[in-house]
Amino acid sequence: FLKGKIGEFYNIGSNKNLSNLQVSKKLISVSKFKLKLGKKVKLLFVKDRPGHDIRYALNSNKIKNRDFSSYSFTESHFWFISSGKVGRTNFNDNNTEYYEYNPRNPNSFPKSASTIEHYDGFLWIGSHETGLYKYDLVSLNLVKHYQFDMNDPKSLQTSLVTSLLKKDDTLWIGSGGDGIFVYEKTSDGFIKKDTKSGLSSDIINKL
Protein backbone atom coordinates (compact mmCIF):
# COMPACT_ATOMS: atom_id res chain seq x y z
CA PHE A 1 0.00 0.00 0.00
CA LEU A 2 2.77 2.43 0.89
CA LYS A 3 5.85 1.12 -0.93
CA GLY A 4 4.32 -0.37 -4.07
CA LYS A 5 4.98 1.04 -7.54
CA ILE A 6 2.24 2.31 -9.86
CA GLY A 7 1.54 -0.21 -12.60
CA GLU A 8 2.94 -3.18 -10.68
CA PHE A 9 0.85 -6.15 -9.56
CA TYR A 10 1.26 -7.67 -6.10
CA ASN A 11 -0.14 -11.05 -5.11
CA ILE A 12 -1.28 -11.29 -1.49
CA GLY A 13 -1.35 -14.92 -0.42
CA SER A 14 -2.01 -16.62 2.89
CA ASN A 15 1.25 -18.62 2.69
CA LYS A 16 -0.77 -21.67 3.74
CA ASN A 17 -1.24 -24.78 1.61
CA LEU A 18 -4.79 -26.07 2.04
CA SER A 19 -6.52 -28.93 0.28
CA ASN A 20 -9.86 -28.43 -1.48
CA LEU A 21 -11.47 -30.47 1.30
CA GLN A 22 -10.02 -28.18 3.99
CA VAL A 23 -11.23 -25.08 2.15
CA SER A 24 -14.71 -26.57 1.66
CA LYS A 25 -15.04 -27.43 5.36
CA LYS A 26 -13.88 -23.95 6.32
CA LEU A 27 -16.42 -22.33 3.99
CA ILE A 28 -19.21 -24.35 5.58
CA SER A 29 -18.13 -23.43 9.12
CA VAL A 30 -17.96 -19.72 8.20
CA SER A 31 -21.29 -19.85 6.34
CA LYS A 32 -23.07 -21.09 9.45
CA PHE A 33 -22.50 -17.67 11.03
CA LYS A 34 -23.97 -15.87 8.01
CA LEU A 35 -26.65 -18.24 6.70
CA LYS A 36 -29.27 -20.52 8.21
CA LEU A 37 -27.69 -23.86 7.44
CA GLY A 38 -28.92 -27.10 8.90
CA LYS A 39 -26.76 -29.33 11.05
CA LYS A 40 -26.70 -32.07 8.41
CA VAL A 41 -24.84 -30.19 5.68
CA LYS A 42 -22.71 -32.67 3.76
CA LEU A 43 -20.02 -32.44 1.12
CA LEU A 44 -20.69 -34.18 -2.16
CA PHE A 45 -17.59 -35.82 -3.60
CA VAL A 46 -17.41 -35.92 -7.39
CA LYS A 47 -14.93 -37.40 -9.81
CA ASP A 48 -11.96 -35.19 -10.70
CA ARG A 49 -12.12 -33.71 -14.16
CA PRO A 50 -9.34 -34.65 -16.64
CA GLY A 51 -6.27 -32.51 -16.08
CA HIS A 52 -7.44 -31.49 -12.63
CA ASP A 53 -4.98 -29.13 -10.89
CA ILE A 54 -3.15 -30.56 -7.91
CA ARG A 55 -3.20 -27.27 -6.04
CA TYR A 56 -3.60 -23.52 -6.42
CA ALA A 57 -1.06 -21.12 -4.97
CA LEU A 58 -0.06 -17.47 -5.11
CA ASN A 59 3.53 -16.31 -5.12
CA SER A 60 3.57 -13.39 -2.70
CA ASN A 61 7.35 -12.93 -2.64
CA LYS A 62 7.09 -9.49 -4.24
CA ILE A 63 5.06 -8.03 -1.40
CA LYS A 64 7.27 -9.81 1.13
CA ASN A 65 10.22 -7.93 -0.27
CA ARG A 66 8.65 -4.63 0.81
CA ASP A 67 9.42 -3.15 4.21
CA PHE A 68 7.14 -5.48 6.16
CA SER A 69 8.93 -7.87 8.49
CA SER A 70 5.58 -9.49 9.34
CA TYR A 71 1.94 -9.03 8.37
CA SER A 72 -1.54 -10.41 8.95
CA PHE A 73 -5.11 -9.81 7.81
CA THR A 74 -8.37 -9.19 9.64
CA GLU A 75 -11.74 -8.58 8.00
CA SER A 76 -11.22 -4.81 7.97
CA HIS A 77 -7.47 -4.22 8.06
CA PHE A 78 -4.06 -5.20 6.76
CA TRP A 79 -1.78 -5.29 9.83
CA PHE A 80 1.99 -5.15 9.54
CA ILE A 81 5.30 -4.69 11.34
CA SER A 82 7.71 -2.19 9.82
CA SER A 83 11.00 -1.17 11.43
CA GLY A 84 9.83 -2.54 14.78
CA LYS A 85 6.57 -0.55 14.74
CA VAL A 86 2.98 -1.75 14.34
CA GLY A 87 0.83 -0.33 11.56
CA ARG A 88 -2.45 -1.06 9.84
CA THR A 89 -4.24 -0.09 6.62
CA ASN A 90 -8.02 0.08 6.41
CA PHE A 91 -9.46 -1.81 3.43
CA ASN A 92 -12.35 0.64 3.03
CA ASP A 93 -10.50 3.95 2.74
CA ASN A 94 -6.85 2.84 2.43
CA ASN A 95 -6.01 4.96 5.47
CA THR A 96 -2.79 3.81 7.16
CA GLU A 97 -2.02 4.29 10.85
CA TYR A 98 1.22 3.72 12.74
CA TYR A 99 1.35 3.07 16.47
CA GLU A 100 4.23 4.42 18.52
CA TYR A 101 5.37 2.63 21.67
CA ASN A 102 4.25 4.57 24.74
CA PRO A 103 5.59 3.32 28.10
CA ARG A 104 2.97 5.39 29.93
CA ASN A 105 0.09 3.67 28.16
CA PRO A 106 -0.63 0.17 29.56
CA ASN A 107 -2.39 -0.72 26.28
CA SER A 108 0.49 0.39 24.06
CA PHE A 109 1.84 -1.97 21.44
CA PRO A 110 5.27 -3.29 22.45
CA LYS A 111 8.64 -1.77 21.80
CA SER A 112 10.72 -3.56 19.13
CA ALA A 113 7.74 -5.43 17.68
CA SER A 114 8.94 -8.40 15.63
CA THR A 115 5.92 -10.36 14.41
CA ILE A 116 2.12 -10.16 14.21
CA GLU A 117 -0.72 -12.67 13.79
CA HIS A 118 -4.53 -12.72 13.91
CA TYR A 119 -5.55 -15.77 15.91
CA ASP A 120 -8.62 -16.87 17.90
CA GLY A 121 -10.27 -13.46 17.47
CA PHE A 122 -7.33 -11.55 18.93
CA LEU A 123 -4.31 -9.67 17.63
CA TRP A 124 -1.04 -11.26 18.78
CA ILE A 125 2.22 -9.31 18.66
CA GLY A 126 5.69 -10.60 19.49
CA SER A 127 8.62 -8.47 20.62
CA HIS A 128 12.36 -8.91 20.26
CA GLU A 129 12.72 -7.80 23.88
CA THR A 130 9.63 -8.38 26.01
CA GLY A 131 7.79 -11.54 24.95
CA LEU A 132 4.28 -11.90 23.54
CA TYR A 133 1.20 -9.68 23.72
CA LYS A 134 -2.51 -10.35 23.05
CA TYR A 135 -4.85 -7.48 22.16
CA ASP A 136 -8.60 -7.04 21.72
CA LEU A 137 -9.27 -6.45 18.01
CA VAL A 138 -11.98 -3.84 18.56
CA SER A 139 -10.66 -1.70 21.41
CA LEU A 140 -6.98 -2.60 20.85
CA ASN A 141 -6.66 -2.89 24.61
CA LEU A 142 -4.06 -5.27 25.99
CA VAL A 143 -5.68 -8.54 27.06
CA LYS A 144 -2.54 -10.26 28.34
CA HIS A 145 1.24 -9.96 28.30
CA TYR A 146 2.88 -13.39 28.18
CA GLN A 147 6.35 -13.64 29.68
CA PHE A 148 8.48 -16.00 31.71
CA ASP A 149 7.23 -16.92 35.18
CA MET A 150 9.55 -19.24 37.08
CA ASN A 151 6.59 -20.49 39.15
CA ASP A 152 4.57 -21.48 36.09
CA PRO A 153 5.97 -24.34 33.95
CA LYS A 154 3.57 -23.43 31.12
CA SER A 155 4.59 -19.79 30.94
CA LEU A 156 6.32 -18.41 27.85
CA GLN A 157 9.95 -19.18 28.63
CA THR A 158 11.45 -16.55 26.36
CA SER A 159 11.54 -12.79 25.95
CA LEU A 160 12.80 -12.85 22.37
CA VAL A 161 9.91 -13.71 20.06
CA THR A 162 10.97 -13.92 16.42
CA SER A 163 7.89 -15.21 14.60
CA LEU A 164 4.27 -16.32 14.93
CA LEU A 165 2.47 -18.89 12.81
CA LYS A 166 -1.20 -19.85 12.81
CA LYS A 167 -1.61 -23.38 11.46
CA ASP A 168 -4.40 -25.95 11.92
CA ASP A 169 -6.10 -23.75 14.54
CA THR A 170 -2.89 -23.68 16.58
CA LEU A 171 -0.57 -20.76 17.33
CA TRP A 172 3.16 -21.47 17.09
CA ILE A 173 5.73 -19.10 18.56
CA GLY A 174 9.35 -19.03 17.43
CA SER A 175 12.08 -17.68 19.70
CA GLY A 176 15.64 -16.45 19.31
CA GLY A 177 17.26 -19.12 21.44
CA ASP A 178 14.63 -21.01 23.41
CA GLY A 179 13.06 -23.14 20.68
CA ILE A 180 9.39 -23.19 19.68
CA PHE A 181 6.35 -22.73 21.90
CA VAL A 182 2.87 -24.06 21.11
CA TYR A 183 -0.02 -22.11 22.57
CA GLU A 184 -2.50 -24.21 24.53
CA LYS A 185 -5.98 -22.67 24.72
CA THR A 186 -7.25 -24.80 27.60
CA SER A 187 -4.51 -23.69 29.99
CA ASP A 188 -3.75 -20.33 28.35
CA GLY A 189 -0.15 -21.53 28.49
CA PHE A 190 2.57 -22.92 26.26
CA ILE A 191 4.23 -26.24 25.45
CA LYS A 192 7.94 -25.95 24.76
CA LYS A 193 9.73 -27.68 21.88
CA ASP A 194 13.53 -27.46 21.77
CA THR A 195 16.61 -29.45 20.80
CA LYS A 196 15.73 -31.93 23.53
CA SER A 197 12.45 -32.50 21.67
CA GLY A 198 14.22 -33.07 18.37
CA LEU A 199 14.69 -29.57 16.93
CA SER A 200 17.97 -29.04 15.11
CA SER A 201 18.40 -25.63 16.75
CA ASP A 202 16.80 -23.55 19.50
CA ILE A 203 17.22 -20.42 17.38
CA ILE A 204 14.09 -20.01 15.24
CA ASN A 205 14.47 -17.15 12.76
CA LYS A 206 11.23 -17.83 10.89
CA LEU A 207 8.35 -20.29 11.18
GROMACS .gro file of C-alpha atoms in nm:
model
  207
    1PHE     CA    1   0.000   0.000   0.000
    2LEU     CA    2   0.277   0.243   0.089
    3LYS     CA    3   0.585   0.112  -0.093
    4GLY     CA    4   0.432  -0.037  -0.407
    5LYS     CA    5   0.498   0.104  -0.754
    6ILE     CA    6   0.224   0.231  -0.986
    7GLY     CA    7   0.154  -0.021  -1.260
    8GLU     CA    8   0.294  -0.318  -1.068
    9PHE     CA    9   0.085  -0.615  -0.956
   10TYR     CA   10   0.126  -0.767  -0.610
   11ASN     CA   11  -0.014  -1.105  -0.511
   12ILE     CA   12  -0.128  -1.129  -0.149
   13GLY     CA   13  -0.135  -1.492  -0.042
   14SER     CA   14  -0.201  -1.662   0.289
   15ASN     CA   15   0.125  -1.862   0.269
   16LYS     CA   16  -0.077  -2.167   0.374
   17ASN     CA   17  -0.124  -2.478   0.161
   18LEU     CA   18  -0.479  -2.607   0.204
   19SER     CA   19  -0.652  -2.893   0.028
   20ASN     CA   20  -0.986  -2.843  -0.148
   21LEU     CA   21  -1.147  -3.047   0.130
   22GLN     CA   22  -1.002  -2.818   0.399
   23VAL     CA   23  -1.123  -2.508   0.215
   24SER     CA   24  -1.471  -2.657   0.166
   25LYS     CA   25  -1.504  -2.743   0.536
   26LYS     CA   26  -1.388  -2.395   0.632
   27LEU     CA   27  -1.642  -2.233   0.399
   28ILE     CA   28  -1.921  -2.435   0.558
   29SER     CA   29  -1.813  -2.343   0.912
   30VAL     CA   30  -1.796  -1.972   0.820
   31SER     CA   31  -2.129  -1.985   0.634
   32LYS     CA   32  -2.307  -2.109   0.945
   33PHE     CA   33  -2.250  -1.767   1.103
   34LYS     CA   34  -2.397  -1.587   0.801
   35LEU     CA   35  -2.665  -1.824   0.670
   36LYS     CA   36  -2.927  -2.052   0.821
   37LEU     CA   37  -2.769  -2.386   0.744
   38GLY     CA   38  -2.892  -2.710   0.890
   39LYS     CA   39  -2.676  -2.933   1.105
   40LYS     CA   40  -2.670  -3.207   0.841
   41VAL     CA   41  -2.484  -3.019   0.568
   42LYS     CA   42  -2.271  -3.267   0.376
   43LEU     CA   43  -2.002  -3.244   0.112
   44LEU     CA   44  -2.069  -3.418  -0.216
   45PHE     CA   45  -1.759  -3.582  -0.360
   46VAL     CA   46  -1.741  -3.592  -0.739
   47LYS     CA   47  -1.493  -3.740  -0.981
   48ASP     CA   48  -1.196  -3.519  -1.070
   49ARG     CA   49  -1.212  -3.371  -1.416
   50PRO     CA   50  -0.934  -3.465  -1.664
   51GLY     CA   51  -0.627  -3.251  -1.608
   52HIS     CA   52  -0.744  -3.149  -1.263
   53ASP     CA   53  -0.498  -2.913  -1.089
   54ILE     CA   54  -0.315  -3.056  -0.791
   55ARG     CA   55  -0.320  -2.727  -0.604
   56TYR     CA   56  -0.360  -2.352  -0.642
   57ALA     CA   57  -0.106  -2.112  -0.497
   58LEU     CA   58  -0.006  -1.747  -0.511
   59ASN     CA   59   0.353  -1.631  -0.512
   60SER     CA   60   0.357  -1.339  -0.270
   61ASN     CA   61   0.735  -1.293  -0.264
   62LYS     CA   62   0.709  -0.949  -0.424
   63ILE     CA   63   0.506  -0.803  -0.140
   64LYS     CA   64   0.727  -0.981   0.113
   65ASN     CA   65   1.022  -0.793  -0.027
   66ARG     CA   66   0.865  -0.463   0.081
   67ASP     CA   67   0.942  -0.315   0.421
   68PHE     CA   68   0.714  -0.548   0.616
   69SER     CA   69   0.893  -0.787   0.849
   70SER     CA   70   0.558  -0.949   0.934
   71TYR     CA   71   0.194  -0.903   0.837
   72SER     CA   72  -0.154  -1.041   0.895
   73PHE     CA   73  -0.511  -0.981   0.781
   74THR     CA   74  -0.837  -0.919   0.964
   75GLU     CA   75  -1.174  -0.858   0.800
   76SER     CA   76  -1.122  -0.481   0.797
   77HIS     CA   77  -0.747  -0.422   0.806
   78PHE     CA   78  -0.406  -0.520   0.676
   79TRP     CA   79  -0.178  -0.529   0.983
   80PHE     CA   80   0.199  -0.515   0.954
   81ILE     CA   81   0.530  -0.469   1.134
   82SER     CA   82   0.771  -0.219   0.982
   83SER     CA   83   1.100  -0.117   1.143
   84GLY     CA   84   0.983  -0.254   1.478
   85LYS     CA   85   0.657  -0.055   1.474
   86VAL     CA   86   0.298  -0.175   1.434
   87GLY     CA   87   0.083  -0.033   1.156
   88ARG     CA   88  -0.245  -0.106   0.984
   89THR     CA   89  -0.424  -0.009   0.662
   90ASN     CA   90  -0.802   0.008   0.641
   91PHE     CA   91  -0.946  -0.181   0.343
   92ASN     CA   92  -1.235   0.064   0.303
   93ASP     CA   93  -1.050   0.395   0.274
   94ASN     CA   94  -0.685   0.284   0.243
   95ASN     CA   95  -0.601   0.496   0.547
   96THR     CA   96  -0.279   0.381   0.716
   97GLU     CA   97  -0.202   0.429   1.085
   98TYR     CA   98   0.122   0.372   1.274
   99TYR     CA   99   0.135   0.307   1.647
  100GLU     CA  100   0.423   0.442   1.852
  101TYR     CA  101   0.537   0.263   2.167
  102ASN     CA  102   0.425   0.457   2.474
  103PRO     CA  103   0.559   0.332   2.810
  104ARG     CA  104   0.297   0.539   2.993
  105ASN     CA  105   0.009   0.367   2.816
  106PRO     CA  106  -0.063   0.017   2.956
  107ASN     CA  107  -0.239  -0.072   2.628
  108SER     CA  108   0.049   0.039   2.406
  109PHE     CA  109   0.184  -0.197   2.144
  110PRO     CA  110   0.527  -0.329   2.245
  111LYS     CA  111   0.864  -0.177   2.180
  112SER     CA  112   1.072  -0.356   1.913
  113ALA     CA  113   0.774  -0.543   1.768
  114SER     CA  114   0.894  -0.840   1.563
  115THR     CA  115   0.592  -1.036   1.441
  116ILE     CA  116   0.212  -1.016   1.421
  117GLU     CA  117  -0.072  -1.267   1.379
  118HIS     CA  118  -0.453  -1.272   1.391
  119TYR     CA  119  -0.555  -1.577   1.591
  120ASP     CA  120  -0.862  -1.687   1.790
  121GLY     CA  121  -1.027  -1.346   1.747
  122PHE     CA  122  -0.733  -1.155   1.893
  123LEU     CA  123  -0.431  -0.967   1.763
  124TRP     CA  124  -0.104  -1.126   1.878
  125ILE     CA  125   0.222  -0.931   1.866
  126GLY     CA  126   0.569  -1.060   1.949
  127SER     CA  127   0.862  -0.847   2.062
  128HIS     CA  128   1.236  -0.891   2.026
  129GLU     CA  129   1.272  -0.780   2.388
  130THR     CA  130   0.963  -0.838   2.601
  131GLY     CA  131   0.779  -1.154   2.495
  132LEU     CA  132   0.428  -1.190   2.354
  133TYR     CA  133   0.120  -0.968   2.372
  134LYS     CA  134  -0.251  -1.035   2.305
  135TYR     CA  135  -0.485  -0.748   2.216
  136ASP     CA  136  -0.860  -0.704   2.172
  137LEU     CA  137  -0.927  -0.645   1.801
  138VAL     CA  138  -1.198  -0.384   1.856
  139SER     CA  139  -1.066  -0.170   2.141
  140LEU     CA  140  -0.698  -0.260   2.085
  141ASN     CA  141  -0.666  -0.289   2.461
  142LEU     CA  142  -0.406  -0.527   2.599
  143VAL     CA  143  -0.568  -0.854   2.706
  144LYS     CA  144  -0.254  -1.026   2.834
  145HIS     CA  145   0.124  -0.996   2.830
  146TYR     CA  146   0.288  -1.339   2.818
  147GLN     CA  147   0.635  -1.364   2.968
  148PHE     CA  148   0.848  -1.600   3.171
  149ASP     CA  149   0.723  -1.692   3.518
  150MET     CA  150   0.955  -1.924   3.708
  151ASN     CA  151   0.659  -2.049   3.915
  152ASP     CA  152   0.457  -2.148   3.609
  153PRO     CA  153   0.597  -2.434   3.395
  154LYS     CA  154   0.357  -2.343   3.112
  155SER     CA  155   0.459  -1.979   3.094
  156LEU     CA  156   0.632  -1.841   2.785
  157GLN     CA  157   0.995  -1.918   2.863
  158THR     CA  158   1.145  -1.655   2.636
  159SER     CA  159   1.154  -1.279   2.595
  160LEU     CA  160   1.280  -1.285   2.237
  161VAL     CA  161   0.991  -1.371   2.006
  162THR     CA  162   1.097  -1.392   1.642
  163SER     CA  163   0.789  -1.521   1.460
  164LEU     CA  164   0.427  -1.632   1.493
  165LEU     CA  165   0.247  -1.889   1.281
  166LYS     CA  166  -0.120  -1.985   1.281
  167LYS     CA  167  -0.161  -2.338   1.146
  168ASP     CA  168  -0.440  -2.595   1.192
  169ASP     CA  169  -0.610  -2.375   1.454
  170THR     CA  170  -0.289  -2.368   1.658
  171LEU     CA  171  -0.057  -2.076   1.733
  172TRP     CA  172   0.316  -2.147   1.709
  173ILE     CA  173   0.573  -1.910   1.856
  174GLY     CA  174   0.935  -1.903   1.743
  175SER     CA  175   1.208  -1.768   1.970
  176GLY     CA  176   1.564  -1.645   1.931
  177GLY     CA  177   1.726  -1.912   2.144
  178ASP     CA  178   1.463  -2.101   2.341
  179GLY     CA  179   1.306  -2.314   2.068
  180ILE     CA  180   0.939  -2.319   1.968
  181PHE     CA  181   0.635  -2.273   2.190
  182VAL     CA  182   0.287  -2.406   2.111
  183TYR     CA  183  -0.002  -2.211   2.257
  184GLU     CA  184  -0.250  -2.421   2.453
  185LYS     CA  185  -0.598  -2.267   2.472
  186THR     CA  186  -0.725  -2.480   2.760
  187SER     CA  187  -0.451  -2.369   2.999
  188ASP     CA  188  -0.375  -2.033   2.835
  189GLY     CA  189  -0.015  -2.153   2.849
  190PHE     CA  190   0.257  -2.292   2.626
  191ILE     CA  191   0.423  -2.624   2.545
  192LYS     CA  192   0.794  -2.595   2.476
  193LYS     CA  193   0.973  -2.768   2.188
  194ASP     CA  194   1.353  -2.746   2.177
  195THR     CA  195   1.661  -2.945   2.080
  196LYS     CA  196   1.573  -3.193   2.353
  197SER     CA  197   1.245  -3.250   2.167
  198GLY     CA  198   1.422  -3.307   1.837
  199LEU     CA  199   1.469  -2.957   1.693
  200SER     CA  200   1.797  -2.904   1.511
  201SER     CA  201   1.840  -2.563   1.675
  202ASP     CA  202   1.680  -2.355   1.950
  203ILE     CA  203   1.722  -2.042   1.738
  204ILE     CA  204   1.409  -2.001   1.524
  205ASN     CA  205   1.447  -1.715   1.276
  206LYS     CA  206   1.123  -1.783   1.089
  207LEU     CA  207   0.835  -2.029   1.118
   0.00000   0.00000   0.00000
